[in-house]
DNA sequence: TACCATAGTTCAGGAAATCGGAACTATTGA
DNA sequence: TCAATAGTTCCGATTTCCTGAACTATGGTA
């Protein structure tokens, strides 16, 4: 198992962020991680909405989020701690993540 | 040639917007359209950066932008008038487009 | 030490999206 | 009617995405 790659904040690309968050499963995961009080493992997301996500797919989704610079993951014993990089991201692209998350929240609220 | 489809503003999906703008050619096109004083035809984008975009690809890119709700295109004689739907979009997702465009501008400025 | 359970990664092949050349359509002007 | 311009559509080739199966890493138990 190769060590997990995290881009330095200066290498974070807008394109990668938008791509990462343009997937319904990934925004949902990111929204949960960003809104959580403490770090979450991947197991927290075996279902997203009512859909069951196979763990190989989940792993890929986390990889996309990680390599786009949206989250940081580190191993903690047998599981993973995932935290968002919101603070750094907001310095690089002020207001971006907040606006996307607000749009996501608004859309979800409208659907309900 | 089928009539061009434009989603009503309430049907615009965040997912579709992020996907549309996660492509370097499309953000560039959208940024130009959004920043232009008057409507632009597709011919304005036969090259993006230094890259030549084949017109079939260009047509697909415009379709993605259109169907995601980012732009409105209508035929004006032999060519197309493309305008952004920023005002409507900002009502649906306040600050979203502005934040993405600001990030795009910032990233481009840093690269130069 | 060995063995098991859990959490996540990697691999591989099939499905789906994307790219771009060639052919087609629509409109204008001569 | 013919030619030119602006886009669209079609379709085959490439690329990306999805996911079951196999693998890796760590911790616990004896």
PDB file of C-alpha atoms (C1' of nucleotides) in Angstrom:
ATOM      1  CA  UNK A   1       0.000   0.000   0.000  1.00  0.00           C
ATOM      2  CA  UNK A   2       1.547   3.236  -1.145  1.00  0.00           C
ATOM      3  CA  UNK A   3       1.612   6.207   1.184  1.00  0.00           C
ATOM      4  CA  UNK A   4      -1.349   8.533   0.691  1.00  0.00           C
ATOM      5  CA  UNK A   5      -0.695  11.560  -1.464  1.00  0.00           C
ATOM      6  CA  UNK A   6      -1.829  15.030  -0.399  1.00  0.00           C
ATOM      7  CA  UNK A   7      -1.118  17.983  -2.671  1.00  0.00           C
ATOM      8  CA  UNK A   8       0.419  21.036  -1.047  1.00  0.00           C
ATOM      9  CA  UNK A   9      -2.150  23.813  -0.849  1.00  0.00           C
ATOM     10  CA  UNK A  10      -0.418  25.779  -3.609  1.00  0.00           C
ATOM     11  CA  UNK A  11      -0.775  22.864  -5.970  1.00  0.00           C
ATOM     12  CA  UNK A  12      -4.515  22.598  -5.440  1.00  0.00           C
ATOM     13  CA  UNK A  13      -6.317  23.190  -8.720  1.00  0.00           C
ATOM     14  CA  UNK A  14      -9.770  24.672  -9.118  1.00  0.00           C
ATOM     15  CA  UNK A  15     -10.471  22.188 -11.875  1.00  0.00           C
ATOM     16  CA  UNK A  16      -9.769  19.274  -9.531  1.00  0.00           C
ATOM     17  CA  UNK A  17     -11.982  20.688  -6.792  1.00  0.00           C
ATOM     18  CA  UNK A  18     -14.906  21.233  -9.121  1.00  0.00           C
ATOM     19  CA  UNK A  19     -14.468  17.791 -10.601  1.00  0.00           C
ATOM     20  CA  UNK A  20     -14.310  16.180  -7.175  1.00  0.00           C
ATOM     21  CA  UNK A  21     -17.461  17.940  -5.999  1.00  0.00           C
ATOM     22  CA  UNK A  22     -19.397  17.361  -9.229  1.00  0.00           C
ATOM     23  CA  UNK A  23     -20.205  13.847  -8.093  1.00  0.00           C
ATOM     24  CA  UNK A  24     -23.246  13.427  -5.830  1.00  0.00           C
ATOM     25  CA  UNK A  25     -21.604  10.819  -3.615  1.00  0.00           C
ATOM     26  CA  UNK A  26     -18.456  12.876  -3.176  1.00  0.00           C
ATOM     27  CA  UNK A  27     -20.189  16.175  -2.300  1.00  0.00           C
ATOM     28  CA  UNK A  28     -22.233  14.333   0.246  1.00  0.00           C
ATOM     29  CA  UNK A  29     -19.127  12.770   1.784  1.00  0.00           C
ATOM     30  CA  UNK A  30     -17.299  16.063   1.768  1.00  0.00           C
ATOM     31  CA  UNK A  31     -20.247  17.929   3.280  1.00  0.00           C
ATOM     32  CA  UNK A  32     -20.338  15.424   6.125  1.00  0.00           C
ATOM     33  CA  UNK A  33     -16.627  15.567   6.740  1.00  0.00           C
ATOM     34  CA  UNK A  34     -16.574  19.358   6.603  1.00  0.00           C
ATOM     35  CA  UNK A  35     -19.540  19.593   8.955  1.00  0.00           C
ATOM     36  CA  UNK A  36     -18.404  16.961  11.434  1.00  0.00           C
ATOM     37  CA  UNK A  37     -17.095  17.863  14.846  1.00  0.00           C
ATOM     38  CA  UNK A  38     -14.482  15.113  14.750  1.00  0.00           C
ATOM     39  CA  UNK A  39     -12.653  13.153  12.071  1.00  0.00           C
ATOM     40  CA  UNK A  40     -14.656  10.440  10.326  1.00  0.00           C
ATOM     41  CA  UNK A  41     -13.610   7.062   8.977  1.00  0.00           C
ATOM     42  CA  UNK A  42     -14.665   5.837   5.559  1.00  0.00           C
ATOM     43  CA  UNK A  43     -17.097   3.384   7.116  1.00  0.00           C
ATOM     44  CA  UNK A  44     -19.349   6.300   7.943  1.00  0.00           C
ATOM     45  CA  UNK A  45     -20.309   6.330   4.273  1.00  0.00           C
ATOM     46  CA  UNK A  46     -21.138   2.784   3.288  1.00  0.00           C
ATOM     47  CA  UNK A  47     -24.512   4.222   2.381  1.00  0.00           C
ATOM     48  CA  UNK A  48     -25.038   7.696   0.916  1.00  0.00           C
ATOM     49  CA  UNK A  49     -28.699   8.598   0.795  1.00  0.00           C
ATOM     50  CA  UNK A  50     -30.282   5.196   0.325  1.00  0.00           C
ATOM     51  CA  UNK A  51     -27.589   3.948  -1.967  1.00  0.00           C
ATOM     52  CA  UNK A  52     -25.049   1.380  -0.842  1.00  0.00           C
ATOM     53  CA  UNK A  53     -21.569   2.295  -2.040  1.00  0.00           C
ATOM     54  CA  UNK A  54     -19.194  -0.635  -2.545  1.00  0.00           C
ATOM     55  CA  UNK A  55     -16.028  -0.135  -0.586  1.00  0.00           C
ATOM     56  CA  UNK A  56     -13.802  -0.176  -3.636  1.00  0.00           C
ATOM     57  CA  UNK A  57     -15.828   2.748  -4.992  1.00  0.00           C
ATOM     58  CA  UNK A  58     -15.686   4.505  -1.657  1.00  0.00           C
ATOM     59  CA  UNK A  59     -11.950   4.146  -1.598  1.00  0.00           C
ATOM     60  CA  UNK A  60     -11.742   5.713  -5.066  1.00  0.00           C
ATOM     61  CA  UNK A  61     -14.010   8.574  -4.020  1.00  0.00           C
ATOM     62  CA  UNK A  62     -11.840   9.289  -0.999  1.00  0.00           C
ATOM     63  CA  UNK A  63      -8.792   9.217  -3.216  1.00  0.00           C
ATOM     64  CA  UNK A  64     -10.332  11.800  -5.539  1.00  0.00           C
ATOM     65  CA  UNK A  65     -11.257  14.045  -2.608  1.00  0.00           C
ATOM     66  CA  UNK A  66      -7.797  13.632  -1.113  1.00  0.00           C
ATOM     67  CA  UNK A  67      -5.824  14.217  -4.288  1.00  0.00           C
ATOM     68  CA  UNK A  68      -7.902  17.232  -5.228  1.00  0.00           C
ATOM     69  CA  UNK A  69      -6.869  18.750  -1.907  1.00  0.00           C
ATOM     70  CA  UNK A  70     -10.310  18.792  -0.323  1.00  0.00           C
ATOM     71  CA  UNK A  71      -9.572  16.426   2.541  1.00  0.00           C
ATOM     72  CA  UNK A  72      -6.676  15.071   4.500  1.00  0.00           C
ATOM     73  CA  UNK A  73      -6.650  11.415   5.501  1.00  0.00           C
ATOM     74  CA  UNK A  74      -4.378   9.697   7.908  1.00  0.00           C
ATOM     75  CA  UNK A  75      -4.347   6.263   9.308  1.00  0.00           C
ATOM     76  CA  UNK A  76      -5.218   5.966  12.961  1.00  0.00           C
ATOM     77  CA  UNK A  77      -4.758   2.374  13.959  1.00  0.00           C
ATOM     78  CA  UNK A  78      -7.005   0.187  11.910  1.00  0.00           C
ATOM     79  CA  UNK A  79      -9.091   2.971  10.511  1.00  0.00           C
ATOM     80  CA  UNK A  80      -8.775   6.294   8.751  1.00  0.00           C
ATOM     81  CA  UNK A  81      -9.264   9.816  10.036  1.00  0.00           C
ATOM     82  CA  UNK A  82     -10.597  12.139   7.381  1.00  0.00           C
ATOM     83  CA  UNK A  83     -10.717  15.868   7.922  1.00  0.00           C
ATOM     84  CA  UNK A  84     -11.486  18.687   5.539  1.00  0.00           C
ATOM     85  CA  UNK A  85      -8.865  21.230   4.516  1.00  0.00           C
ATOM     86  CA  UNK A  86     -11.384  24.080   4.555  1.00  0.00           C
ATOM     87  CA  UNK A  87      -9.170  26.600   6.319  1.00  0.00           C
ATOM     88  CA  UNK A  88      -6.271  26.214   3.926  1.00  0.00           C
ATOM     89  CA  UNK A  89      -8.643  26.078   0.972  1.00  0.00           C
ATOM     90  CA  UNK A  90     -10.330  29.268   1.995  1.00  0.00           C
ATOM     91  CA  UNK A  91      -7.008  31.025   1.954  1.00  0.00           C
ATOM     92  CA  UNK A  92      -6.236  29.800  -1.503  1.00  0.00           C
ATOM     93  CA  UNK A  93      -9.710  30.358  -2.956  1.00  0.00           C
ATOM     94  CA  UNK A  94     -11.601  32.703  -0.643  1.00  0.00           C
ATOM     95  CA  UNK A  95     -15.286  31.915  -0.329  1.00  0.00           C
ATOM     96  CA  UNK A  96     -15.231  29.080  -2.854  1.00  0.00           C
ATOM     97  CA  UNK A  97     -15.893  26.105  -0.631  1.00  0.00           C
ATOM     98  CA  UNK A  98     -18.386  28.055   1.435  1.00  0.00           C
ATOM     99  CA  UNK A  99     -20.347  29.026  -1.679  1.00  0.00           C
ATOM    100  CA  UNK A 100     -20.391  25.480  -3.011  1.00  0.00           C
ATOM    101  CA  UNK A 101     -21.445  24.070   0.329  1.00  0.00           C
ATOM    102  CA  UNK A 102     -24.162  26.715   0.671  1.00  0.00           C
ATOM    103  CA  UNK A 103     -25.443  25.790  -2.793  1.00  0.00           C
ATOM    104  CA  UNK A 104     -25.386  22.140  -1.875  1.00  0.00           C
ATOM    105  CA  UNK A 105     -27.304  22.762   1.348  1.00  0.00           C
ATOM    106  CA  UNK A 106     -29.827  24.930  -0.434  1.00  0.00           C
ATOM    107  CA  UNK A 107     -30.405  22.343  -3.122  1.00  0.00           C
ATOM    108  CA  UNK A 108     -30.873  19.583  -0.595  1.00  0.00           C
ATOM    109  CA  UNK A 109     -33.284  21.696   1.402  1.00  0.00           C
ATOM    110  CA  UNK A 110     -35.314  22.427  -1.748  1.00  0.00           C
ATOM    111  CA  UNK A 111     -35.490  18.744  -2.619  1.00  0.00           C
ATOM    112  CA  UNK A 112     -36.886  17.861   0.807  1.00  0.00           C
TER     113      UNK A 112
ATOM    114  CA  UNK B   1     -31.181  20.036 -36.033  1.00  0.00           C
ATOM    115  CA  UNK B   2     -33.142  19.809 -32.827  1.00  0.00           C
ATOM    116  CA  UNK B   3     -34.103  22.951 -30.977  1.00  0.00           C
ATOM    117  CA  UNK B   4     -31.615  23.915 -28.274  1.00  0.00           C
ATOM    118  CA  UNK B   5     -32.552  22.896 -24.772  1.00  0.00           C
ATOM    119  CA  UNK B   6     -32.254  25.301 -21.847  1.00  0.00           C
ATOM    120  CA  UNK B   7     -33.228  24.132 -18.371  1.00  0.00           C
ATOM    121  CA  UNK B   8     -35.513  26.386 -16.389  1.00  0.00           C
ATOM    122  CA  UNK B   9     -33.581  28.031 -13.577  1.00  0.00           C
ATOM    123  CA  UNK B  10     -35.264  25.868 -10.954  1.00  0.00           C
ATOM    124  CA  UNK B  11     -34.048  22.748 -12.695  1.00  0.00           C
ATOM    125  CA  UNK B  12     -30.436  23.862 -12.648  1.00  0.00           C
ATOM    126  CA  UNK B  13     -28.376  21.383 -10.652  1.00  0.00           C
ATOM    127  CA  UNK B  14     -25.235  22.202  -8.685  1.00  0.00           C
ATOM    128  CA  UNK B  15     -23.725  18.948  -9.844  1.00  0.00           C
ATOM    129  CA  UNK B  16     -24.169  19.946 -13.478  1.00  0.00           C
ATOM    130  CA  UNK B  17     -22.648  23.378 -12.929  1.00  0.00           C
ATOM    131  CA  UNK B  18     -19.587  21.984 -11.179  1.00  0.00           C
ATOM    132  CA  UNK B  19     -19.165  19.353 -13.835  1.00  0.00           C
ATOM    133  CA  UNK B  20     -19.475  21.897 -16.627  1.00  0.00           C
ATOM    134  CA  UNK B  21     -16.895  24.180 -15.060  1.00  0.00           C
ATOM    135  CA  UNK B  22     -14.479  21.390 -14.140  1.00  0.00           C
ATOM    136  CA  UNK B  23     -13.174  21.362 -17.695  1.00  0.00           C
ATOM    137  CA  UNK B  24     -10.424  23.867 -18.537  1.00  0.00           C
ATOM    138  CA  UNK B  25     -11.814  24.663 -21.966  1.00  0.00           C
ATOM    139  CA  UNK B  26     -15.320  25.209 -20.650  1.00  0.00           C
ATOM    140  CA  UNK B  27     -14.377  27.476 -17.726  1.00  0.00           C
ATOM    141  CA  UNK B  28     -12.364  29.552 -20.113  1.00  0.00           C
ATOM    142  CA  UNK B  29     -15.288  29.835 -22.521  1.00  0.00           C
ATOM    143  CA  UNK B  30     -17.699  30.626 -19.715  1.00  0.00           C
ATOM    144  CA  UNK B  31     -15.374  33.226 -18.200  1.00  0.00           C
ATOM    145  CA  UNK B  32     -15.176  34.959 -21.556  1.00  0.00           C
ATOM    146  CA  UNK B  33     -18.896  34.874 -22.137  1.00  0.00           C
ATOM    147  CA  UNK B  34     -19.649  36.059 -18.614  1.00  0.00           C
ATOM    148  CA  UNK B  35     -17.121  38.857 -18.901  1.00  0.00           C
ATOM    149  CA  UNK B  36     -18.041  40.007 -22.399  1.00  0.00           C
ATOM    150  CA  UNK B  37     -19.925  43.224 -23.028  1.00  0.00           C
ATOM    151  CA  UNK B  38     -21.923  41.663 -25.847  1.00  0.00           C
ATOM    152  CA  UNK B  39     -22.984  38.159 -26.869  1.00  0.00           C
ATOM    153  CA  UNK B  40     -20.302  35.997 -28.427  1.00  0.00           C
ATOM    154  CA  UNK B  41     -20.503  33.374 -31.171  1.00  0.00           C
ATOM    155  CA  UNK B  42     -18.784  30.014 -30.872  1.00  0.00           C
ATOM    156  CA  UNK B  43     -16.161  31.044 -33.401  1.00  0.00           C
ATOM    157  CA  UNK B  44     -14.626  33.257 -30.757  1.00  0.00           C
ATOM    158  CA  UNK B  45     -13.240  30.069 -29.214  1.00  0.00           C
ATOM    159  CA  UNK B  46     -11.637  28.071 -31.997  1.00  0.00           C
ATOM    160  CA  UNK B  47      -8.508  28.405 -29.902  1.00  0.00           C
ATOM    161  CA  UNK B  48      -8.447  28.380 -26.109  1.00  0.00           C
ATOM    162  CA  UNK B  49      -5.055  29.277 -24.761  1.00  0.00           C
ATOM    163  CA  UNK B  50      -2.819  27.971 -27.516  1.00  0.00           C
ATOM    164  CA  UNK B  51      -4.884  24.918 -28.135  1.00  0.00           C
ATOM    165  CA  UNK B  52      -7.014  24.536 -31.226  1.00  0.00           C
ATOM    166  CA  UNK B  53     -10.425  23.093 -30.389  1.00  0.00           C
ATOM    167  CA  UNK B  54     -12.101  21.121 -33.184  1.00  0.00           C
ATOM    168  CA  UNK B  55     -15.526  22.489 -33.882  1.00  0.00           C
ATOM    169  CA  UNK B  56     -17.309  19.260 -33.018  1.00  0.00           C
ATOM    170  CA  UNK B  57     -15.740  19.405 -29.578  1.00  0.00           C
ATOM    171  CA  UNK B  58     -16.574  23.068 -29.273  1.00  0.00           C
ATOM    172  CA  UNK B  59     -20.170  22.306 -30.090  1.00  0.00           C
ATOM    173  CA  UNK B  60     -20.238  19.652 -27.352  1.00  0.00           C
ATOM    174  CA  UNK B  61     -18.707  22.059 -24.850  1.00  0.00           C
ATOM    175  CA  UNK B  62     -21.357  24.655 -25.614  1.00  0.00           C
ATOM    176  CA  UNK B  63     -24.017  22.024 -25.232  1.00  0.00           C
ATOM    177  CA  UNK B  64     -22.720  21.099 -21.782  1.00  0.00           C
ATOM    178  CA  UNK B  65     -22.624  24.751 -20.711  1.00  0.00           C
ATOM    179  CA  UNK B  66     -26.109  25.304 -22.094  1.00  0.00           C
ATOM    180  CA  UNK B  67     -27.721  22.229 -20.604  1.00  0.00           C
ATOM    181  CA  UNK B  68     -26.166  22.814 -17.211  1.00  0.00           C
ATOM    182  CA  UNK B  69     -27.896  26.212 -17.215  1.00  0.00           C
ATOM    183  CA  UNK B  70     -24.751  28.334 -17.334  1.00  0.00           C
ATOM    184  CA  UNK B  71     -25.385  29.976 -20.674  1.00  0.00           C
ATOM    185  CA  UNK B  72     -28.209  30.743 -23.020  1.00  0.00           C
ATOM    186  CA  UNK B  73     -27.635  30.383 -26.765  1.00  0.00           C
ATOM    187  CA  UNK B  74     -29.846  31.547 -29.547  1.00  0.00           C
ATOM    188  CA  UNK B  75     -29.390  31.626 -33.232  1.00  0.00           C
ATOM    189  CA  UNK B  76     -28.939  35.063 -34.749  1.00  0.00           C
ATOM    190  CA  UNK B  77     -28.844  34.623 -38.498  1.00  0.00           C
ATOM    191  CA  UNK B  78     -25.967  32.401 -39.427  1.00  0.00           C
ATOM    192  CA  UNK B  79     -24.274  32.483 -36.083  1.00  0.00           C
ATOM    193  CA  UNK B  80     -24.982  31.963 -32.393  1.00  0.00           C
ATOM    194  CA  UNK B  81     -25.377  34.472 -29.586  1.00  0.00           C
ATOM    195  CA  UNK B  82     -24.164  33.093 -26.297  1.00  0.00           C
ATOM    196  CA  UNK B  83     -24.855  34.921 -23.061  1.00  0.00           C
ATOM    197  CA  UNK B  84     -24.340  33.873 -19.468  1.00  0.00           C
ATOM    198  CA  UNK B  85     -27.260  33.329 -17.095  1.00  0.00           C
ATOM    199  CA  UNK B  86     -25.355  34.851 -14.161  1.00  0.00           C
ATOM    200  CA  UNK B  87     -28.198  36.932 -12.797  1.00  0.00           C
ATOM    201  CA  UNK B  88     -30.630  34.038 -12.627  1.00  0.00           C
ATOM    202  CA  UNK B  89     -27.922  31.729 -11.330  1.00  0.00           C
ATOM    203  CA  UNK B  90     -27.022  34.113  -8.563  1.00  0.00           C
ATOM    204  CA  UNK B  91     -30.588  34.046  -7.351  1.00  0.00           C
ATOM    205  CA  UNK B  92     -30.647  30.287  -7.282  1.00  0.00           C
ATOM    206  CA  UNK B  93     -27.173  29.823  -5.795  1.00  0.00           C
ATOM    207  CA  UNK B  94     -26.095  33.132  -4.255  1.00  0.00           C
ATOM    208  CA  UNK B  95     -22.400  33.849  -4.646  1.00  0.00           C
ATOM    209  CA  UNK B  96     -21.597  30.538  -6.278  1.00  0.00           C
ATOM    210  CA  UNK B  97     -20.673  31.649  -9.776  1.00  0.00           C
ATOM    211  CA  UNK B  98     -18.872  34.712  -8.447  1.00  0.00           C
ATOM    212  CA  UNK B  99     -16.746  32.563  -6.131  1.00  0.00           C
ATOM    213  CA  UNK B 100     -15.861  30.102  -8.877  1.00  0.00           C
ATOM    214  CA  UNK B 101     -14.988  32.863 -11.290  1.00  0.00           C
ATOM    215  CA  UNK B 102     -12.905  34.625  -8.649  1.00  0.00           C
ATOM    216  CA  UNK B 103     -11.020  31.383  -8.019  1.00  0.00           C
ATOM    217  CA  UNK B 104     -10.491  30.932 -11.724  1.00  0.00           C
ATOM    218  CA  UNK B 105      -9.178  34.465 -12.119  1.00  0.00           C
ATOM    219  CA  UNK B 106      -6.908  34.058  -9.140  1.00  0.00           C
ATOM    220  CA  UNK B 107      -5.498  30.803 -10.416  1.00  0.00           C
ATOM    221  CA  UNK B 108      -4.843  32.254 -13.840  1.00  0.00           C
ATOM    222  CA  UNK B 109      -3.144  35.275 -12.343  1.00  0.00           C
ATOM    223  CA  UNK B 110      -0.899  33.045 -10.218  1.00  0.00           C
ATOM    224  CA  UNK B 111       0.094  30.978 -13.263  1.00  0.00           C
ATOM    225  CA  UNK B 112       1.188  34.091 -15.169  1.00  0.00           C
TER     226      UNK B 112
ATOM    227  C1'  DT C   1       4.384 -16.855  17.397  1.00  0.00           C
ATOM    228  C1'  DA C   2       0.038 -17.722  14.826  1.00  0.00           C
ATOM    229  C1'  DC C   3      -4.634 -16.558  13.669  1.00  0.00           C
ATOM    230  C1'  DC C   4      -8.733 -13.782  13.083  1.00  0.00           C
ATOM    231  C1'  DA C   5     -11.380  -9.522  12.321  1.00  0.00           C
ATOM    232  C1'  DT C   6     -11.760  -4.948  10.586  1.00  0.00           C
ATOM    233  C1'  DA C   7     -10.601  -0.955   7.485  1.00  0.00           C
ATOM    234  C1'  DG C   8      -9.063   0.293   3.405  1.00  0.00           C
ATOM    235  C1'  DT C   9      -6.339  -0.303  -1.152  1.00  0.00           C
ATOM    236  C1'  DT C  10      -5.307  -2.263  -5.591  1.00  0.00           C
ATOM    237  C1'  DC C  11      -6.281  -4.837  -9.700  1.00  0.00           C
ATOM    238  C1'  DA C  12      -8.880  -6.009 -13.760  1.00  0.00           C
ATOM    239  C1'  DG C  13     -12.566  -5.994 -17.039  1.00  0.00           C
ATOM    240  C1'  DG C  14     -16.818  -4.173 -18.430  1.00  0.00           C
ATOM    241  C1'  DA C  15     -19.776   0.100 -18.767  1.00  0.00           C
ATOM    242  C1'  DA C  16     -20.154   4.869 -19.594  1.00  0.00           C
ATOM    243  C1'  DA C  17     -18.439   9.446 -20.913  1.00  0.00           C
ATOM    244  C1'  DT C  18     -15.336  12.152 -24.029  1.00  0.00           C
ATOM    245  C1'  DC C  19     -12.797  13.434 -28.217  1.00  0.00           C
ATOM    246  C1'  DG C  20     -12.577  14.630 -32.938  1.00  0.00           C
ATOM    247  C1'  DG C  21     -12.912  13.782 -38.108  1.00  0.00           C
ATOM    248  C1'  DA C  22     -16.403  13.508 -41.599  1.00  0.00           C
ATOM    249  C1'  DA C  23     -20.885  14.323 -43.075  1.00  0.00           C
ATOM    250  C1'  DC C  24     -24.976  16.977 -42.460  1.00  0.00           C
ATOM    251  C1'  DT C  25     -28.158  21.232 -41.564  1.00  0.00           C
ATOM    252  C1'  DA C  26     -29.428  26.031 -41.438  1.00  0.00           C
ATOM    253  C1'  DT C  27     -28.952  30.641 -42.790  1.00  0.00           C
ATOM    254  C1'  DT C  28     -27.145  34.508 -45.674  1.00  0.00           C
ATOM    255  C1'  DG C  29     -25.522  36.587 -49.761  1.00  0.00           C
ATOM    256  C1'  DA C  30     -24.427  36.727 -54.658  1.00  0.00           C
TER     257       DA C  30
ATOM    258  C1'  DT D   1     -29.405  28.092 -57.551  1.00  0.00           C
ATOM    259  C1'  DC D   2     -24.832  27.951 -55.817  1.00  0.00           C
ATOM    260  C1'  DA D   3     -21.262  28.957 -52.496  1.00  0.00           C
ATOM    261  C1'  DA D   4     -19.752  30.214 -47.945  1.00  0.00           C
ATOM    262  C1'  DT D   5     -20.118  30.346 -43.008  1.00  0.00           C
ATOM    263  C1'  DA D   6     -21.606  28.627 -38.377  1.00  0.00           C
ATOM    264  C1'  DG D   7     -22.945  24.891 -35.852  1.00  0.00           C
ATOM    265  C1'  DT D   8     -24.732  20.156 -35.118  1.00  0.00           C
ATOM    266  C1'  DT D   9     -24.831  15.216 -35.428  1.00  0.00           C
ATOM    267  C1'  DC D  10     -22.869  10.701 -36.157  1.00  0.00           C
ATOM    268  C1'  DC D  11     -19.740   7.251 -35.064  1.00  0.00           C
ATOM    269  C1'  DG D  12     -15.469   4.920 -34.017  1.00  0.00           C
ATOM    270  C1'  DA D  13     -11.390   5.348 -30.937  1.00  0.00           C
ATOM    271  C1'  DT D  14      -9.702   6.587 -26.589  1.00  0.00           C
ATOM    272  C1'  DT D  15     -10.194   7.596 -21.846  1.00  0.00           C
ATOM    273  C1'  DT D  16     -12.395   7.520 -17.530  1.00  0.00           C
ATOM    274  C1'  DC D  17     -15.399   5.427 -14.110  1.00  0.00           C
ATOM    275  C1'  DC D  18     -17.453   1.547 -11.531  1.00  0.00           C
ATOM    276  C1'  DT D  19     -17.143  -2.484  -8.738  1.00  0.00           C
ATOM    277  C1'  DG D  20     -16.268  -7.515  -7.411  1.00  0.00           C
ATOM    278  C1'  DA D  21     -12.391 -10.071  -6.009  1.00  0.00           C
ATOM    279  C1'  DA D  22      -7.991 -10.329  -4.130  1.00  0.00           C
ATOM    280  C1'  DC D  23      -4.642  -8.124  -1.324  1.00  0.00           C
ATOM    281  C1'  DT D  24      -2.408  -5.151   2.589  1.00  0.00           C
ATOM    282  C1'  DA D  25      -2.084  -3.153   7.090  1.00  0.00           C
ATOM    283  C1'  DT D  26      -3.144  -2.868  11.843  1.00  0.00           C
ATOM    284  C1'  DG D  27      -4.954  -4.509  16.307  1.00  0.00           C
ATOM    285  C1'  DG D  28      -6.527  -8.014  19.418  1.00  0.00           C
ATOM    286  C1'  DT D  29      -6.430 -12.597  21.414  1.00  0.00           C
ATOM    287  C1'  DA D  30      -4.239 -16.617  22.933  1.00  0.00           C
TER     288       DA D  30
END
